[in-house]
Amino acid sequence: MGDLILFGPERCVACYACAVACMDQNDVDPSRGESAFRAVFERESVRGGQAVCDYLSVSCMHCEDPYCVKVCPTGCLRKDQETGMTVYDHSVCIGCRSCAQACPFGVPRYNDEGRLLKCDGCHTRLKAGYEAACVRACPHGALSRVSKEAFALSLRRKNEAIMLNLYGR
Amino acid sequence: MPLESVQELIRAKIPGPTTGITVKQTFCDICAPGNHCGIDVFLRDGRIIKVEGTPGHPHNNGKLCTKGLASRQYVYRQDRLRVPLRRIGPRGEGRFEEISWEEAYAEIAERLNGVKDKFGANSVVFFTGYSKWYRPFYQRFAFSFGSVNYCSDDSVCNNSGVMGMKTTGGRVAMPDLRNTRLFLGWAYGGYYSSHLSPNGVKGLKARGGKVIIVDPRVTPAVKHFADLHLQLKTGTDGALALGMANIIIENNWVDWQYVNNHTYGFDEYAAYVRRFDPDTASRLTGVPKDLIYEAARLFAQTKPACLNPSGSTVAHHINGFQNYRAIVCLLGLTGNYDVAGGNVPGTAETYIYKGAGFPMKSVEFSRRGRPRKPIVGGERFPLWDELNEEAQDMDLTRQLETGEPYPLKALFALGLNLKMFPDTERFKRALAQLDFIVDVDLFQTDSAKWADIVLPVCSSFERTDFKVYGGGWAQLVRPVIAPLYESKSDTEILFDLVKALGIKDPLLEKGYDACLTYMLRGSGLTLDELKAADNKPIRSPRFAPYVPGTYTKEGYDTPSGKFEFASQVIAKYKESHNLDALPTYRNPFRDEKNPEESRKKYPIVLTVGARIPFALHSRFHDVPWTRSFRPEPQVDVNRADAEEKGIAEGDLVELFNPTGRIRLRAHLTDKVAPGQAALYHGYTEANGCELVDAGHLDPYSGFPAYKSNLCDYEKVKGGGR
């Protein structure tokens, strides 16, 4: 069980607030080549003769059954049952980079000692009653946190609405 | 608790007795006083370890922008000034020796008083850039010293719009987004420059309201909000507003009840507006006729409707002031001035530009004893001079160069930013003629390198500060960390200098608490109450929300007492300065600075100052977190234009025009229209103002044309990515 961090592209403007909050929370040091655990970017395209931008903020997906956890030989990576986040124990990492090979989203990175660095969903903050730093900071409501139950329910409601719309009553 | 758990809690920065992490409240002072959001500062061992927005704060309710969130690195920037410095190398080189505060004060007093004795106090110019928190104290300080030449970034920011509002309706009127049905977002970006403002627009959209965005570029606001996007040519805002007025009058969508009872000069205005038929408006602005028609129809037929009073974007052209006035006139034409859901004149200024709905004596305090003129810029920009209590510093370059009407000899600055001045290199050469320059700053900036004495100041986290917020709120904060190094607060420095200079002023001689106590008169709040609130905002018992329509009943603060399509204040300067009482339109480029051949030779229209979310003027270019998102300065160029010039994404390009040339990376985009380019300002190594002509100023406001520069660009040889 646990929670999901949701991203709503319809509200994002690539303002980087989430990235700065992540850097502040995790003491990220760009002068050592480090970057936030959340990547912000915009992707431009032309639709119907008009320039259109997609604004995106992407981080660890905290997969339900993650490949990175499966391949980790030392148990450094694991799912945190209470929060649902994919967390890691820095001290056990041997820098084998199996997780980077396995992750379909290219999330794992390594510090200058070769040890894993990635978003841990701010799981300690969540347990202490705080919000994940990026979610807490997002000024425009593009990032939110919901329980898996609530998310499943909302998906179901959305699908029902689509079906009703398609097939009527 | 096991040790590793405590370590983990400390790593996660969880406050509590086990971790020794505490949270104290203060506010951000990085941008303009319109914001200054409440901040929760997480502290451990006397150091800031993290910040968050203060939940429930009356202004920002827990949310900070990208810049505010980077406060920790801003406060602890590596180039923070540590001790007072005296220049030992040539100006601009950056060689200094460390001196004591006493030595610095003694030298400043001797030099400034020396200029005053020999040339008169007006030969000392008192300038302020950011921040703005000390401004009432500083303006009074300059006046008490005896100089009328107090000036600031107001000469290039926001005040042109304020003047446009004052000459038309008498007061600044803000959009009432909560009660409106349509928002005309003229030059509205919002997301990157005013992070809380999109909430009001979102609320309107959620209620089914309409939004029109007028912007030469495609921005996030266009994507998320625009039902209509009028992508006009840069600097043609006035032609578009007059074109909309033409359609509104021709179709008889005018609010006659309002126009007949509460406006002045309508017939003259309507006669002038006839020149801007849809074909003409479309030709001038590049906006299709049917779009202008649809925007005019929606704006006039949706009641109530409001519009965005752009801070500076509209104003940064040689025709900017009149363009702004043409836009404001749409409010009078449709009866949307001083009505709920329209643009509502707020309450009077409470403290530092902000109306909070309760009275204070800050305006009286700051303007006490204003010395006699002539003031810098007063002769050249008489409308500015009439409507502002400060010099128009865009005329500094000329007066420094010519010494007319009198020589300037010294510059005292809090937050000097040379890159604010168009044709910065020319301004630097002009500055070199000064006998003495003082800069009081947080950082060792390139501007500070031009000063003879540099004094280190502290940030808002390290000082006592006071702020007011809409809804009747006031907040006094004490320092959350001790001042770094030997730095002092701006006001502490000013009060020390009052003594050193021997300035006679009964309040300034007594210090901060005495001054604030004076200014709080009539507010219903006392200094003791504010101090007892422990850095939290409290509400004034004198708070009285403004009721729309009150001002209309009382009559407006204009010579006619009405909404003036034809401004009687401006009319006074027709003979002497050829200023028009009507919001007349002229081409932003066709003038003596841009002769015909030059317009052909430099076909690209460059906007200097197109906002990005992770910078605030020059203040974040040296903050590692925010700088990491765009390590190198960049110019947004139209994709097709660039490809034609053989320029690829990330190529190093040189922008040039007769004023100057700069090099930076090209970003190819379709968000910028063909023939246009846009860049962010304030970079030392690629200062956009090098391409802005110092004499290309709006004759009404004195504002520079930051946003309409003719130039061209080409790939630098060997400058590929």
Short mmCIF file of C-alpha atoms in Angstrom, two decimals, chain B residues 162 233 238 262 278 310 350 371 373 425 444 512 533 562 618-619 644 646 666 713:
data_model
loop_
_atom_site.label_atom_id
_atom_site.label_comp_id
_atom_site.label_asym_id
_atom_site.label_seq_id
_atom_site.Cartn_x
_atom_site.Cartn_y
_atom_site.Cartn_z
CA VAL B 162 1.11 54.12 -12.61
CA LYS B 233 3.90 42.89 -33.22
CA GLY B 238 -1.62 51.22 -28.60
CA HIS B 262 -18.12 60.00 -15.58
CA PRO B 278 -10.01 47.28 -38.42
CA SER B 310 1.13 45.23 -17.07
CA THR B 350 -0.02 52.03 3.19
CA PRO B 371 14.59 70.05 -1.40
CA LYS B 373 14.80 71.51 -7.86
CA GLU B 425 29.21 50.95 -21.54
CA GLN B 444 30.57 41.70 -4.97
CA TYR B 512 14.52 52.56 13.25
CA ALA B 533 3.50 38.81 17.52
CA LYS B 562 -13.73 62.39 -14.26
CA SER B 618 20.66 40.05 -12.11
CA ARG B 619 20.09 38.62 -8.64
CA GLU B 644 17.92 30.73 -42.85
CA GLY B 646 22.55 28.71 -40.83
CA ALA B 666 20.81 30.64 -29.65
CA TYR B 713 22.46 38.45 -35.41
#
